[in-house]
Amino acid sequence: MDTDQLRTFERIVREGSFSRAAWSLDVAQPTVSARMQALEQQVGGPLFVRSGRGVALTDLGMSFLPYARRALEVLDAGVEAAQQAQVGQRGRVSIGVLESLSGSFLGPAVARFHAEHPDVEVLVRAGRQEQLVELLYDAVIRLAFLVWPAHDLLTGDIEILLTLREPVVLAVAPHHPLARRPQVDRATVAALSKPFLLLRWWVTLPPAVAQLATLAKSVVDVPMDTGRQMVLSGVGAGVFPWMQVADFVKSGQMTVVQVTDLPLLERDSVLVRRRAGPPLSVADEALVTTVRERAAALGLIPPDRGRSVVRGGRDREIN
């Protein structure tokens, strides 16, 4: 039993005769007859009886007709879905993201993508670096945002699709003692933070931040969200990646403190895929484009980074 046989059967029912069905299908009448003979052999009996005005369905034909039409509808829907997937309007995308990038950065990009591709299923998983690497290699997600460099966590070929570079800033509440000074040094930060918030979003703690924690009179080791809420409530000072505090700084709920003797701190994150996995679908590429456009609008794409491939802990640029 094949699609041609089912379509011919349904067309004979619609047209009421073999000859009109052959004409509408643009095939010879013997072809229509041959298809029906093959189909009747498979279903176990005649589907039509001839009458003076054409053909009529037998009881077997009547019982088989709704199933034939349902099968054709499912096949047509499948073809349409496949065609839409080819242009990115159907399908599924999956992406993992660091918790520190999941809300303020990725959230608006996913919202825009869904508005433009409402029939594409979207799966987002947020977690720590190690969790995302595991999800990527288990093929639960096709794309992942990771802190970079992280060659000790990644094996095999990794293609970098996008690099983000965020400034890292010391943030406090507007009424915090540190906010009243236009510029401070590390000793002042250590003395006035009360407490200094050691935020666990680094793969490796930068030496400058580790030194601040050593100098500080009081240190609280907290997750990112906890530290941000403490700062918003006026307690403590913390070193945050920019996307974690950007909206609060713009709204006046947080203040960035300039530390004169603190080296420039930046965090690189990369959007990656496994080269060993299947190629990106049209929908995947559309999501990557949406994410890239958001990063560009926020000024987070460093000018010296392109698309690259990482092999054995070393990477090369793709222009």
PDB file of N, CA and C in Angstrom, residues 158-240:
ATOM      1  N   ILE A 158      34.802  21.399  19.326  1.00  0.00           N
ATOM      2  CA  ILE A 158      33.764  22.351  19.716  1.00  0.00           C
ATOM      3  C   ILE A 158      33.827  23.528  18.754  1.00  0.00           C
ATOM      4  N   GLU A 159      32.700  23.871  18.166  1.00  0.00           N
ATOM      5  CA  GLU A 159      32.640  25.033  17.294  1.00  0.00           C
ATOM      6  C   GLU A 159      32.058  26.213  18.071  1.00  0.00           C
ATOM      7  N   ILE A 160      32.809  27.300  18.106  1.00  0.00           N
ATOM      8  CA  ILE A 160      32.332  28.517  18.761  1.00  0.00           C
ATOM      9  C   ILE A 160      31.535  29.331  17.749  1.00  0.00           C
ATOM     10  N   LEU A 161      30.273  29.554  18.058  1.00  0.00           N
ATOM     11  CA  LEU A 161      29.389  30.290  17.168  1.00  0.00           C
ATOM     12  C   LEU A 161      29.346  31.774  17.495  1.00  0.00           C
ATOM     13  N   LEU A 162      29.622  32.116  18.741  1.00  0.00           N
ATOM     14  CA  LEU A 162      29.523  33.505  19.180  1.00  0.00           C
ATOM     15  C   LEU A 162      30.326  33.679  20.456  1.00  0.00           C
ATOM     16  N   THR A 163      31.036  34.785  20.563  1.00  0.00           N
ATOM     17  CA  THR A 163      31.755  35.130  21.784  1.00  0.00           C
ATOM     18  C   THR A 163      31.174  36.407  22.369  1.00  0.00           C
ATOM     19  N   LEU A 164      30.899  36.378  23.669  1.00  0.00           N
ATOM     20  CA  LEU A 164      30.463  37.567  24.395  1.00  0.00           C
ATOM     21  C   LEU A 164      31.584  38.006  25.331  1.00  0.00           C
ATOM     22  N   ARG A 165      31.752  39.293  25.462  1.00  0.00           N
ATOM     23  CA  ARG A 165      32.712  39.819  26.435  1.00  0.00           C
ATOM     24  C   ARG A 165      32.017  40.873  27.294  1.00  0.00           C
ATOM     25  N   GLU A 166      31.849  40.539  28.560  1.00  0.00           N
ATOM     26  CA  GLU A 166      31.182  41.452  29.487  1.00  0.00           C
ATOM     27  C   GLU A 166      32.200  42.132  30.389  1.00  0.00           C
ATOM     28  N   PRO A 167      32.048  43.442  30.639  1.00  0.00           N
ATOM     29  CA  PRO A 167      32.819  44.042  31.709  1.00  0.00           C
ATOM     30  C   PRO A 167      32.373  43.477  33.049  1.00  0.00           C
ATOM     31  N   VAL A 168      33.276  43.389  33.978  1.00  0.00           N
ATOM     32  CA  VAL A 168      32.970  42.940  35.335  1.00  0.00           C
ATOM     33  C   VAL A 168      33.102  44.151  36.243  1.00  0.00           C
ATOM     34  N   VAL A 169      32.084  44.419  37.044  1.00  0.00           N
ATOM     35  CA  VAL A 169      32.029  45.671  37.811  1.00  0.00           C
ATOM     36  C   VAL A 169      31.757  45.393  39.278  1.00  0.00           C
ATOM     37  N   LEU A 170      32.203  46.335  40.114  1.00  0.00           N
ATOM     38  CA  LEU A 170      31.874  46.315  41.533  1.00  0.00           C
ATOM     39  C   LEU A 170      30.589  47.108  41.711  1.00  0.00           C
ATOM     40  N   ALA A 171      29.547  46.459  42.220  1.00  0.00           N
ATOM     41  CA  ALA A 171      28.238  47.102  42.341  1.00  0.00           C
ATOM     42  C   ALA A 171      27.791  47.154  43.792  1.00  0.00           C
ATOM     43  N   VAL A 172      27.160  48.267  44.153  1.00  0.00           N
ATOM     44  CA  VAL A 172      26.609  48.466  45.498  1.00  0.00           C
ATOM     45  C   VAL A 172      25.259  49.163  45.369  1.00  0.00           C
ATOM     46  N   ALA A 173      24.534  49.250  46.475  1.00  0.00           N
ATOM     47  CA  ALA A 173      23.300  50.029  46.505  1.00  0.00           C
ATOM     48  C   ALA A 173      23.644  51.517  46.500  1.00  0.00           C
ATOM     49  N   PRO A 174      22.757  52.369  45.993  1.00  0.00           N
ATOM     50  CA  PRO A 174      23.055  53.811  45.907  1.00  0.00           C
ATOM     51  C   PRO A 174      23.371  54.461  47.249  1.00  0.00           C
ATOM     52  N   HIS A 175      22.837  53.921  48.355  1.00  0.00           N
ATOM     53  CA  HIS A 175      23.080  54.522  49.666  1.00  0.00           C
ATOM     54  C   HIS A 175      24.212  53.833  50.434  1.00  0.00           C
ATOM     55  N   HIS A 176      24.907  52.907  49.788  1.00  0.00           N
ATOM     56  CA  HIS A 176      26.044  52.230  50.427  1.00  0.00           C
ATOM     57  C   HIS A 176      27.193  53.227  50.576  1.00  0.00           C
ATOM     58  N   PRO A 177      28.005  53.111  51.643  1.00  0.00           N
ATOM     59  CA  PRO A 177      29.141  54.040  51.834  1.00  0.00           C
ATOM     60  C   PRO A 177      30.081  54.130  50.635  1.00  0.00           C
ATOM     61  N   LEU A 178      30.271  53.027  49.917  1.00  0.00           N
ATOM     62  CA  LEU A 178      31.163  53.076  48.759  1.00  0.00           C
ATOM     63  C   LEU A 178      30.577  53.887  47.612  1.00  0.00           C
ATOM     64  N   ALA A 179      29.245  53.982  47.546  1.00  0.00           N
ATOM     65  CA  ALA A 179      28.604  54.707  46.444  1.00  0.00           C
ATOM     66  C   ALA A 179      28.774  56.212  46.581  1.00  0.00           C
ATOM     67  N   ARG A 180      29.137  56.685  47.757  1.00  0.00           N
ATOM     68  CA  ARG A 180      29.271  58.128  47.990  1.00  0.00           C
ATOM     69  C   ARG A 180      30.631  58.660  47.528  1.00  0.00           C
ATOM     70  N   ARG A 181      31.498  57.787  47.092  1.00  0.00           N
ATOM     71  CA  ARG A 181      32.835  58.192  46.663  1.00  0.00           C
ATOM     72  C   ARG A 181      32.972  57.952  45.166  1.00  0.00           C
ATOM     73  N   PRO A 182      33.391  58.945  44.409  1.00  0.00           N
ATOM     74  CA  PRO A 182      33.493  58.767  42.954  1.00  0.00           C
ATOM     75  C   PRO A 182      34.510  57.714  42.549  1.00  0.00           C
ATOM     76  N   GLN A 183      35.596  57.631  43.309  1.00  0.00           N
ATOM     77  CA  GLN A 183      36.613  56.616  43.039  1.00  0.00           C
ATOM     78  C   GLN A 183      37.168  56.105  44.357  1.00  0.00           C
ATOM     79  N   VAL A 184      37.493  54.833  44.390  1.00  0.00           N
ATOM     80  CA  VAL A 184      38.053  54.223  45.595  1.00  0.00           C
ATOM     81  C   VAL A 184      39.197  53.311  45.187  1.00  0.00           C
ATOM     82  N   ASP A 185      39.994  52.905  46.183  1.00  0.00           N
ATOM     83  CA  ASP A 185      41.020  51.900  45.911  1.00  0.00           C
ATOM     84  C   ASP A 185      40.614  50.585  46.570  1.00  0.00           C
ATOM     85  N   ARG A 186      41.419  49.545  46.353  1.00  0.00           N
ATOM     86  CA  ARG A 186      41.059  48.227  46.867  1.00  0.00           C
ATOM     87  C   ARG A 186      41.006  48.197  48.387  1.00  0.00           C
ATOM     88  N   ALA A 187      41.908  48.949  49.030  1.00  0.00           N
ATOM     89  CA  ALA A 187      41.903  48.972  50.492  1.00  0.00           C
ATOM     90  C   ALA A 187      40.593  49.543  51.023  1.00  0.00           C
ATOM     91  N   THR A 188      40.068  50.560  50.340  1.00  0.00           N
ATOM     92  CA  THR A 188      38.786  51.149  50.761  1.00  0.00           C
ATOM     93  C   THR A 188      37.643  50.170  50.541  1.00  0.00           C
ATOM     94  N   VAL A 189      37.677  49.474  49.422  1.00  0.00           N
ATOM     95  CA  VAL A 189      36.649  48.456  49.168  1.00  0.00           C
ATOM     96  C   VAL A 189      36.683  47.390  50.251  1.00  0.00           C
ATOM     97  N   ALA A 190      37.875  46.941  50.602  1.00  0.00           N
ATOM     98  CA  ALA A 190      38.013  45.901  51.623  1.00  0.00           C
ATOM     99  C   ALA A 190      37.494  46.380  52.976  1.00  0.00           C
ATOM    100  N   ALA A 191      37.684  47.662  53.251  1.00  0.00           N
ATOM    101  CA  ALA A 191      37.286  48.191  54.557  1.00  0.00           C
ATOM    102  C   ALA A 191      35.799  48.494  54.647  1.00  0.00           C
ATOM    103  N   LEU A 192      35.196  48.947  53.545  1.00  0.00           N
ATOM    104  CA  LEU A 192      33.831  49.464  53.606  1.00  0.00           C
ATOM    105  C   LEU A 192      32.768  48.543  53.007  1.00  0.00           C
ATOM    106  N   SER A 193      33.137  47.441  52.385  1.00  0.00           N
ATOM    107  CA  SER A 193      32.128  46.578  51.754  1.00  0.00           C
ATOM    108  C   SER A 193      31.094  46.099  52.764  1.00  0.00           C
ATOM    109  N   LYS A 194      31.528  45.503  53.807  1.00  0.00           N
ATOM    110  CA  LYS A 194      30.711  45.106  54.965  1.00  0.00           C
ATOM    111  C   LYS A 194      29.373  44.443  54.592  1.00  0.00           C
ATOM    112  N   PRO A 195      29.401  43.268  54.023  1.00  0.00           N
ATOM    113  CA  PRO A 195      30.556  42.426  53.710  1.00  0.00           C
ATOM    114  C   PRO A 195      30.921  42.521  52.229  1.00  0.00           C
ATOM    115  N   PHE A 196      32.097  41.957  51.913  1.00  0.00           N
ATOM    116  CA  PHE A 196      32.466  41.758  50.522  1.00  0.00           C
ATOM    117  C   PHE A 196      31.834  40.446  50.085  1.00  0.00           C
ATOM    118  N   LEU A 197      31.078  40.482  48.998  1.00  0.00           N
ATOM    119  CA  LEU A 197      30.344  39.310  48.532  1.00  0.00           C
ATOM    120  C   LEU A 197      31.189  38.521  47.537  1.00  0.00           C
ATOM    121  N   LEU A 198      31.524  37.324  47.905  1.00  0.00           N
ATOM    122  CA  LEU A 198      32.294  36.446  47.016  1.00  0.00           C
ATOM    123  C   LEU A 198      31.291  35.620  46.223  1.00  0.00           C
ATOM    124  N   LEU A 199      31.118  35.971  44.968  1.00  0.00           N
ATOM    125  CA  LEU A 199      30.066  35.400  44.138  1.00  0.00           C
ATOM    126  C   LEU A 199      30.603  34.254  43.305  1.00  0.00           C
ATOM    127  N   ARG A 200      29.904  33.124  43.341  1.00  0.00           N
ATOM    128  CA  ARG A 200      30.400  31.914  42.674  1.00  0.00           C
ATOM    129  C   ARG A 200      29.867  31.808  41.256  1.00  0.00           C
ATOM    130  N   TRP A 201      30.430  32.636  40.383  1.00  0.00           N
ATOM    131  CA  TRP A 201      30.090  32.502  38.968  1.00  0.00           C
ATOM    132  C   TRP A 201      31.339  32.357  38.110  1.00  0.00           C
ATOM    133  N   TRP A 202      32.506  32.311  38.733  1.00  0.00           N
ATOM    134  CA  TRP A 202      33.762  32.135  38.011  1.00  0.00           C
ATOM    135  C   TRP A 202      34.071  30.650  37.851  1.00  0.00           C
ATOM    136  N   VAL A 203      34.712  30.288  36.730  1.00  0.00           N
ATOM    137  CA  VAL A 203      35.306  28.959  36.633  1.00  0.00           C
ATOM    138  C   VAL A 203      36.571  28.930  37.479  1.00  0.00           C
ATOM    139  N   THR A 204      37.383  29.976  37.333  1.00  0.00           N
ATOM    140  CA  THR A 204      38.559  30.164  38.182  1.00  0.00           C
ATOM    141  C   THR A 204      38.496  31.572  38.746  1.00  0.00           C
ATOM    142  N   LEU A 205      38.589  31.730  40.043  1.00  0.00           N
ATOM    143  CA  LEU A 205      38.494  33.035  40.683  1.00  0.00           C
ATOM    144  C   LEU A 205      39.664  33.918  40.245  1.00  0.00           C
ATOM    145  N   PRO A 206      39.397  35.101  39.653  1.00  0.00           N
ATOM    146  CA  PRO A 206      40.485  35.992  39.237  1.00  0.00           C
ATOM    147  C   PRO A 206      41.333  36.411  40.436  1.00  0.00           C
ATOM    148  N   PRO A 207      42.640  36.507  40.274  1.00  0.00           N
ATOM    149  CA  PRO A 207      43.516  36.871  41.392  1.00  0.00           C
ATOM    150  C   PRO A 207      43.119  38.186  42.064  1.00  0.00           C
ATOM    151  N   ALA A 208      42.702  39.192  41.268  1.00  0.00           N
ATOM    152  CA  ALA A 208      42.337  40.481  41.856  1.00  0.00           C
ATOM    153  C   ALA A 208      41.144  40.345  42.791  1.00  0.00           C
ATOM    154  N   VAL A 209      40.182  39.532  42.425  1.00  0.00           N
ATOM    155  CA  VAL A 209      39.011  39.317  43.281  1.00  0.00           C
ATOM    156  C   VAL A 209      39.398  38.499  44.507  1.00  0.00           C
ATOM    157  N   ALA A 210      40.243  37.503  44.303  1.00  0.00           N
ATOM    158  CA  ALA A 210      40.706  36.708  45.441  1.00  0.00           C
ATOM    159  C   ALA A 210      41.457  37.585  46.444  1.00  0.00           C
ATOM    160  N   GLN A 211      42.239  38.544  45.941  1.00  0.00           N
ATOM    161  CA  GLN A 211      42.971  39.443  46.838  1.00  0.00           C
ATOM    162  C   GLN A 211      42.010  40.337  47.618  1.00  0.00           C
ATOM    163  N   LEU A 212      40.977  40.839  46.950  1.00  0.00           N
ATOM    164  CA  LEU A 212      39.978  41.651  47.638  1.00  0.00           C
ATOM    165  C   LEU A 212      39.315  40.846  48.763  1.00  0.00           C
ATOM    166  N   ALA A 213      38.994  39.597  48.491  1.00  0.00           N
ATOM    167  CA  ALA A 213      38.377  38.761  49.516  1.00  0.00           C
ATOM    168  C   ALA A 213      39.320  38.541  50.684  1.00  0.00           C
ATOM    169  N   THR A 214      40.617  38.441  50.400  1.00  0.00           N
ATOM    170  CA  THR A 214      41.603  38.262  51.471  1.00  0.00           C
ATOM    171  C   THR A 214      41.725  39.515  52.328  1.00  0.00           C
ATOM    172  N   LEU A 215      41.652  40.696  51.691  1.00  0.00           N
ATOM    173  CA  LEU A 215      41.800  41.952  52.406  1.00  0.00           C
ATOM    174  C   LEU A 215      40.552  42.357  53.190  1.00  0.00           C
ATOM    175  N   ALA A 216      39.391  41.925  52.721  1.00  0.00           N
ATOM    176  CA  ALA A 216      38.127  42.389  53.296  1.00  0.00           C
ATOM    177  C   ALA A 216      37.983  41.969  54.755  1.00  0.00           C
ATOM    178  N   LYS A 217      37.394  42.858  55.548  1.00  0.00           N
ATOM    179  CA  LYS A 217      37.162  42.567  56.953  1.00  0.00           C
ATOM    180  C   LYS A 217      36.055  41.534  57.139  1.00  0.00           C
ATOM    181  N   SER A 218      35.134  41.511  56.213  1.00  0.00           N
ATOM    182  CA  SER A 218      34.021  40.575  56.298  1.00  0.00           C
ATOM    183  C   SER A 218      33.726  40.051  54.901  1.00  0.00           C
ATOM    184  N   VAL A 219      33.606  38.735  54.762  1.00  0.00           N
ATOM    185  CA  VAL A 219      33.352  38.107  53.471  1.00  0.00           C
ATOM    186  C   VAL A 219      32.166  37.148  53.611  1.00  0.00           C
ATOM    187  N   VAL A 220      31.255  37.219  52.643  1.00  0.00           N
ATOM    188  CA  VAL A 220      30.147  36.273  52.583  1.00  0.00           C
ATOM    189  C   VAL A 220      30.204  35.576  51.226  1.00  0.00           C
ATOM    190  N   ASP A 221      30.281  34.279  51.245  1.00  0.00           N
ATOM    191  CA  ASP A 221      30.368  33.474  50.028  1.00  0.00           C
ATOM    192  C   ASP A 221      28.944  33.063  49.654  1.00  0.00           C
ATOM    193  N   VAL A 222      28.413  33.618  48.552  1.00  0.00           N
ATOM    194  CA  VAL A 222      27.002  33.416  48.214  1.00  0.00           C
ATOM    195  C   VAL A 222      26.827  33.148  46.716  1.00  0.00           C
ATOM    196  N   PRO A 223      25.714  32.506  46.330  1.00  0.00           N
ATOM    197  CA  PRO A 223      25.385  32.388  44.903  1.00  0.00           C
ATOM    198  C   PRO A 223      25.074  33.755  44.314  1.00  0.00           C
ATOM    199  N   MET A 224      25.097  33.820  42.996  1.00  0.00           N
ATOM    200  CA  MET A 224      24.893  35.083  42.296  1.00  0.00           C
ATOM    201  C   MET A 224      23.574  35.754  42.673  1.00  0.00           C
ATOM    202  N   ASP A 225      22.473  35.032  42.589  1.00  0.00           N
ATOM    203  CA  ASP A 225      21.164  35.640  42.860  1.00  0.00           C
ATOM    204  C   ASP A 225      21.068  36.139  44.293  1.00  0.00           C
ATOM    205  N   THR A 226      21.604  35.369  45.225  1.00  0.00           N
ATOM    206  CA  THR A 226      21.578  35.797  46.629  1.00  0.00           C
ATOM    207  C   THR A 226      22.376  37.083  46.813  1.00  0.00           C
ATOM    208  N   GLY A 227      23.570  37.136  46.214  1.00  0.00           N
ATOM    209  CA  GLY A 227      24.398  38.331  46.331  1.00  0.00           C
ATOM    210  C   GLY A 227      23.733  39.549  45.710  1.00  0.00           C
ATOM    211  N   ARG A 228      23.081  39.356  44.586  1.00  0.00           N
ATOM    212  CA  ARG A 228      22.418  40.488  43.942  1.00  0.00           C
ATOM    213  C   ARG A 228      21.284  41.026  44.807  1.00  0.00           C
ATOM    214  N   GLN A 229      20.514  40.123  45.407  1.00  0.00           N
ATOM    215  CA  GLN A 229      19.436  40.570  46.286  1.00  0.00           C
ATOM    216  C   GLN A 229      19.968  41.264  47.533  1.00  0.00           C
ATOM    217  N   MET A 230      21.108  40.811  48.034  1.00  0.00           N
ATOM    218  CA  MET A 230      21.721  41.481  49.188  1.00  0.00           C
ATOM    219  C   MET A 230      22.115  42.902  48.829  1.00  0.00           C
ATOM    220  N   VAL A 231      22.721  43.079  47.648  1.00  0.00           N
ATOM    221  CA  VAL A 231      23.110  44.424  47.224  1.00  0.00           C
ATOM    222  C   VAL A 231      21.875  45.303  47.038  1.00  0.00           C
ATOM    223  N   LEU A 232      20.848  44.762  46.420  1.00  0.00           N
ATOM    224  CA  LEU A 232      19.624  45.540  46.209  1.00  0.00           C
ATOM    225  C   LEU A 232      18.991  45.982  47.526  1.00  0.00           C
ATOM    226  N   SER A 233      19.203  45.177  48.572  1.00  0.00           N
ATOM    227  CA  SER A 233      18.665  45.548  49.888  1.00  0.00           C
ATOM    228  C   SER A 233      19.623  46.431  50.678  1.00  0.00           C
ATOM    229  N   GLY A 234      20.767  46.770  50.068  1.00  0.00           N
ATOM    230  CA  GLY A 234      21.700  47.693  50.716  1.00  0.00           C
ATOM    231  C   GLY A 234      22.805  47.040  51.504  1.00  0.00           C
ATOM    232  N   VAL A 235      22.958  45.727  51.383  1.00  0.00           N
ATOM    233  CA  VAL A 235      23.952  45.008  52.176  1.00  0.00           C
ATOM    234  C   VAL A 235      25.070  44.503  51.279  1.00  0.00           C
ATOM    235  N   GLY A 236      26.299  44.977  51.530  1.00  0.00           N
ATOM    236  CA  GLY A 236      27.469  44.424  50.882  1.00  0.00           C
ATOM    237  C   GLY A 236      27.792  45.013  49.521  1.00  0.00           C
ATOM    238  N   ALA A 237      28.949  44.589  48.998  1.00  0.00           N
ATOM    239  CA  ALA A 237      29.431  44.982  47.675  1.00  0.00           C
ATOM    240  C   ALA A 237      29.930  43.733  46.974  1.00  0.00           C
ATOM    241  N   GLY A 238      29.610  43.605  45.700  1.00  0.00           N
ATOM    242  CA  GLY A 238      30.014  42.412  44.976  1.00  0.00           C
ATOM    243  C   GLY A 238      30.519  42.721  43.586  1.00  0.00           C
ATOM    244  N   VAL A 239      31.351  41.839  43.074  1.00  0.00           N
ATOM    245  CA  VAL A 239      31.893  41.953  41.723  1.00  0.00           C
ATOM    246  C   VAL A 239      31.014  41.086  40.813  1.00  0.00           C
ATOM    247  N   PHE A 240      30.290  41.752  39.902  1.00  0.00           N
ATOM    248  CA  PHE A 240      29.295  41.088  39.065  1.00  0.00           C
ATOM    249  C   PHE A 240      29.663  41.212  37.591  1.00  0.00           C
TER     250      PHE A 240
END
